[in-house]
Coordinates of C-alpha atoms in Angstrom, one line a residue:
Chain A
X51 CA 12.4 -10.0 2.0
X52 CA 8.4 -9.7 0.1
X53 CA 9.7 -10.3 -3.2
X54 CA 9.9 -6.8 -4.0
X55 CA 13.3 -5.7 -4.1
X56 CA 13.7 -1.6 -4.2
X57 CA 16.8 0.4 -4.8
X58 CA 18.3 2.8 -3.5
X59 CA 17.1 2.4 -0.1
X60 CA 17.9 5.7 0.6
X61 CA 18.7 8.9 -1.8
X62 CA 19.4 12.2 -0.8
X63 CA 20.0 14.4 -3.9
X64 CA 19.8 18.3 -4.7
X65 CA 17.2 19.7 -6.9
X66 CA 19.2 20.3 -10.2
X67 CA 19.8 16.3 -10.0
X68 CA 18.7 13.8 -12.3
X69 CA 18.3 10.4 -10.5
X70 CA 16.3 6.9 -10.7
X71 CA 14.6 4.4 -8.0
X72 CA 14.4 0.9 -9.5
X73 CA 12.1 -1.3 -8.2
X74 CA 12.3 -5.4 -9.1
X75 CA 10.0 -8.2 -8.6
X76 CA 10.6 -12.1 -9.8
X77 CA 7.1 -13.0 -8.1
X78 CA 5.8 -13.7 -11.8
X79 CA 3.2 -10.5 -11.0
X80 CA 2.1 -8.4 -13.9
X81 CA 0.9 -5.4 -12.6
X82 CA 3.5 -3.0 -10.6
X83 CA 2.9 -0.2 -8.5
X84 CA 4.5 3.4 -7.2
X85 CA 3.5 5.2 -4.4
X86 CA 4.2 7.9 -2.2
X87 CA 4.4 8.2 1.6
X88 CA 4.9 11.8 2.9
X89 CA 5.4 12.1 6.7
X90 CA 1.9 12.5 8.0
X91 CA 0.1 11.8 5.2
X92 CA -1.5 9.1 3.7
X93 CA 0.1 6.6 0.7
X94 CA -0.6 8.3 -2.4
X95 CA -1.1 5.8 -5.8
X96 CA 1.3 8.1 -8.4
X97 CA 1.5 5.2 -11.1
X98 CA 0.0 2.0 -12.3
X99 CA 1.4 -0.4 -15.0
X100 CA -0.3 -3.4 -16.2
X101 CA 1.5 -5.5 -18.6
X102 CA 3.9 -2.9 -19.1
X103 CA 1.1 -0.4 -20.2
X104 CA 0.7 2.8 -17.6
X105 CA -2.8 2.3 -16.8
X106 CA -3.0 5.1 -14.2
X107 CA -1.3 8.4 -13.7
X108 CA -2.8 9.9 -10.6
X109 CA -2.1 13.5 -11.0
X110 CA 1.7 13.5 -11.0
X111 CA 3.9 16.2 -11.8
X112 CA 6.3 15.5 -14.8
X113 CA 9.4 15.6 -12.6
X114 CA 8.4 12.4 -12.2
X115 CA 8.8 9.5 -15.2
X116 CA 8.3 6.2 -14.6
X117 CA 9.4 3.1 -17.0
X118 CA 8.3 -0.1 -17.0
X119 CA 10.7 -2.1 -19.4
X120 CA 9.2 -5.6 -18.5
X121 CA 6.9 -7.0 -16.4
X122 CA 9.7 -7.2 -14.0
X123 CA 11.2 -4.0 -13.7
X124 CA 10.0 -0.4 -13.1
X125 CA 11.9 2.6 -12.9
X126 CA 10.9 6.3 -11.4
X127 CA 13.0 8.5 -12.8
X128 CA 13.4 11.8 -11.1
X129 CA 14.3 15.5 -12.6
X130 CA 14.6 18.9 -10.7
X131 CA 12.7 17.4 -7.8
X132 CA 11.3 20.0 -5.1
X133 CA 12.2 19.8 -1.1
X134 CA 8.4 18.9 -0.4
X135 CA 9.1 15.4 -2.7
X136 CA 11.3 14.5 0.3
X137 CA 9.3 11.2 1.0
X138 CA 9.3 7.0 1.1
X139 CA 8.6 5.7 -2.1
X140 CA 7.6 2.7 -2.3
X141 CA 7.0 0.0 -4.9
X142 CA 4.5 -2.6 -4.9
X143 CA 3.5 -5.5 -7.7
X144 CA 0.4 -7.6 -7.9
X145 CA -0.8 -10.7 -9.8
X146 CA -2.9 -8.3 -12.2
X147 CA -3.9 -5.2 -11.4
X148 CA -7.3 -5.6 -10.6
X149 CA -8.8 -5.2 -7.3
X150 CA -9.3 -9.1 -6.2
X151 CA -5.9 -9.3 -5.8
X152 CA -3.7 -8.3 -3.2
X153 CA -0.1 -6.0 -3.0
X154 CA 3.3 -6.8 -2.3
X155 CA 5.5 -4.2 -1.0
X156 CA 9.1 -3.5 -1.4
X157 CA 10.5 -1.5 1.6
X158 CA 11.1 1.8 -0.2
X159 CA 13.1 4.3 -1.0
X160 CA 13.6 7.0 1.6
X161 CA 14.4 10.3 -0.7
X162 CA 15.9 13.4 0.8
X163 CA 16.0 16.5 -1.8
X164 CA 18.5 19.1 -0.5
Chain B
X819 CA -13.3 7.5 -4.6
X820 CA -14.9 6.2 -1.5
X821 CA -13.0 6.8 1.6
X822 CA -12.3 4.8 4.8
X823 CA -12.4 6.1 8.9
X824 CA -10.4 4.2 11.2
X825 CA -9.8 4.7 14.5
X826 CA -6.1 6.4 15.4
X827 CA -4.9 4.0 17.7
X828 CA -6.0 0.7 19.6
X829 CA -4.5 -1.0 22.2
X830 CA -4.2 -4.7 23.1
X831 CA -2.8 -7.5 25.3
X832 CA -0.5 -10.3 24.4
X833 CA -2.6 -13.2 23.4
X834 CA -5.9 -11.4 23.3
X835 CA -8.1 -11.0 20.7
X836 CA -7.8 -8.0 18.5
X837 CA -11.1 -6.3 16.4
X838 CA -10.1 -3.2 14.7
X839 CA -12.7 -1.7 12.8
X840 CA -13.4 0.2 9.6
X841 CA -16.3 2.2 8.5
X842 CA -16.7 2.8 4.7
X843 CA -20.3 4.1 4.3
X844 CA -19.8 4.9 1.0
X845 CA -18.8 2.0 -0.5
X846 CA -19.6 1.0 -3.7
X847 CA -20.7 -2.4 -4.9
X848 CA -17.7 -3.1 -7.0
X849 CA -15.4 -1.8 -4.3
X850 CA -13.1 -4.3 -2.6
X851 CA -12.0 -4.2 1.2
X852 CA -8.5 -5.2 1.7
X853 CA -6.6 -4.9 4.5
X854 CA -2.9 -3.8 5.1
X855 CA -0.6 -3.3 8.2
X856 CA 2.7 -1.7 8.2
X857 CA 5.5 -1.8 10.9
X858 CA 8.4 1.2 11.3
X859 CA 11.0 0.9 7.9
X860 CA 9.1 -1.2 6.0
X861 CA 6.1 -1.1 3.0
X862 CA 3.1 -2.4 4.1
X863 CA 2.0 -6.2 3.9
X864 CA -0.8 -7.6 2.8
X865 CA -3.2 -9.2 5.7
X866 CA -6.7 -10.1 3.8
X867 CA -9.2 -8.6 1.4
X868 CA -12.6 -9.2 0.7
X869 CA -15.8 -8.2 -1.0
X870 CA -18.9 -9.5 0.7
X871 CA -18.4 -12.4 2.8
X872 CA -16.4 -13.0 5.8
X873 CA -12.6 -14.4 5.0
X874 CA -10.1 -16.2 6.6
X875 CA -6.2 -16.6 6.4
X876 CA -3.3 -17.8 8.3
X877 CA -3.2 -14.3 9.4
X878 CA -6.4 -12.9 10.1
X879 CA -10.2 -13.1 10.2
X880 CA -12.3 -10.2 7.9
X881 CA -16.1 -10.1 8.9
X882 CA -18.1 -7.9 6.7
X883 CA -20.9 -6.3 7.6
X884 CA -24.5 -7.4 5.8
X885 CA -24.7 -3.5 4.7
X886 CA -20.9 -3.4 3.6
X887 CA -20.5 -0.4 5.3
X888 CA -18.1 -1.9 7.8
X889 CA -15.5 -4.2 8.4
X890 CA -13.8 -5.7 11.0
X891 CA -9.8 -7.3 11.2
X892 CA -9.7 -9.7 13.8
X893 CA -6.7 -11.0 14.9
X894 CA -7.2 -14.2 17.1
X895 CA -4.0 -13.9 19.5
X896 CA -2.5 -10.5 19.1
X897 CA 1.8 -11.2 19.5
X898 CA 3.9 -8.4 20.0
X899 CA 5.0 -9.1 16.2
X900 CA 1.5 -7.7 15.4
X901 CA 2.3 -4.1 16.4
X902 CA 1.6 -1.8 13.9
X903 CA 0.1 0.7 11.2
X904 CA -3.4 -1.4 10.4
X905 CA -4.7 0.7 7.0
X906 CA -8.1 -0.2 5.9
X907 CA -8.6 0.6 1.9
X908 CA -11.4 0.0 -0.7
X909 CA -10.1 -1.2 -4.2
X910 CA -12.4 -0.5 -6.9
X911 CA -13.0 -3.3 -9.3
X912 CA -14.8 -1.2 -11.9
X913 CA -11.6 0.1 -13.3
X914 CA -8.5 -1.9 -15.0
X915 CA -6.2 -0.1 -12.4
X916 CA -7.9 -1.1 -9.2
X917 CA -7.0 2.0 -7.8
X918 CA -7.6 2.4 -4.2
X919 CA -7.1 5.1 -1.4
X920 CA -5.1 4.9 1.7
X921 CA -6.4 6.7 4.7
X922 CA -4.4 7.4 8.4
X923 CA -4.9 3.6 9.4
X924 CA -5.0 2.4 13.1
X925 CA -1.7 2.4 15.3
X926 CA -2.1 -1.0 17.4
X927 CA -0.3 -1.4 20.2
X928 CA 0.4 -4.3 22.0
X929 CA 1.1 -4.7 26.0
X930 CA 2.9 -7.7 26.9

C-alpha cells in the first residue's frame, strides 16, 4: 500500500455509461494527480490539482471531469467514454505540485469500455 | 516539453551493480530529473530526483552529468525485487504544475 488508495481497481463499462474512479490520499499531500497509461504508450498527465484548484488540463476531452473536493480526494468522472479510453488510470499526489517534489502512486484503475 | 531517451531494456545479475542511463539533451535549466520504476500491476514509485548534483537514497544513487544532459540511476546491488519499468522524466520547475513527460522507460531484468 503507497498511501494512494484508488477505486475501482477495475471497471469495465459500455459507452452510454456514466461512471467515477475515486482516488484517496491521507499522506497530508496537497497536490493530486491523474494520468493515463494506454497499452504501449507512455503515461500521459490528463489533470493537475493544487490545493484543490485544477492547475493543469492537458488536452483532455470533456468525457472526462475531474473533482477535487478536498485536498484528499479526487474524483474522474466519466461520460460516453470511447473503446480507445480502455486504459490504467492512475492517480498520484505530491507534497505540492512543484517539480522538487516527488509522486506517489496509487495502483490504478484498469478501465475496459465495451 | 523536453523529452527523455532511454534505452528499451537492460539486463543484470543478482548482486551487481546496475547504471541505467538517460539522455536529455534538451533540458532546460529549471527542469528536474526524477526518476521512477514500475513493476507489472502496480503505479510507478518514486526512486530519486535531482537537479544538478549527484543524490543519494536508501534506494539509489543519481549522478548528473556536468552538462545536464544525462543521468545515470545506479543501483548498488541489483535484487530480483528490482526488476522492472525504470522511466526517466524531466519535471519543469518553471510552472506551478510541474508537469513532466513520461517516455518508454528501460525494462531491467535481473538474472539470478
Amino acid at each position: 500500500e503507497t498511501g494512494v488508495t484508488q477505486t475501482p481497481r477495475h471497471l469495465v463499462m459500455g459507452m452510454t455509461n456514466k461512471k467515477s474512479l475515486k482516488c484517496e490520499q491521507h499522506l497530508g499531500h496537497n497536490a493530486m494527480y491523474w494520468y493515463k497509461q494506454s497499452a504501449k504508450k507512455p503515461l500521459e498527465l490528463m489533470f493537475v490539482y493544487s490545493l484543490e484548484e485544477r492547475v493543469e488540463n492537458n488536452s483532455v476531452p470533456s468525457r472526462f471531469s475531474p473533482e477535487c473536493p478536498n485536498s484528499s480526494h479526487l474524483f474522474l468522472h466519466l461520460h460516453t467514454l470511447q473503446p480507445e479510453d480502455s486504459a490504467l488510470y492512475l492517480c498520484a499526489s505530491s507534497q505540492a505540485a512543484g517539480a522538487t517534489y516527488g509522486y506517489t502512486f496509487g495502483s490504478g484503475t484498469r478501465l475496459t469500455v465495451v | 516539453d523536453a523529452k527523455t531517451t532511454q534505452p528499451n531494456s537492460m539486463e543484470s545479475n543478482e548482486e551487481e551493480p546496475v547504471h541505467l542511463p538517460c539522455n536529455h539533451s534538451t533540458i532546460s535549466g529549471t527542469d528536474y530529473i526524477h526518476w521512477y520504476r514500475q513493476l507489472p500491476s502496480q503505479g510507478p514509485e518514486y526512486v530519486i530526483h535531482g537537479l544538478t548534483s549527484n543524490v543519494n537514497n536508501r534506494m539509489a544513487s543519481l549522478a548528473i552529468a556536468e552538462d545536464r544532459k544525462s543521468s545515470t540511476l545506479i543501483l548498488h546491488r541489483a535484487t530480483l525485487r528490482d526488476a522492472a519499468v525504470y522511466y526517466c522524466i524531466l519535471r519543469d520547475s518553471y510552472t506551478n504544475a510541474g508537469k513532466s513527460t513520461f517516455g518508454d522507460g528501460t525494462t531491467l531484468t535481473v538474472k539470478p
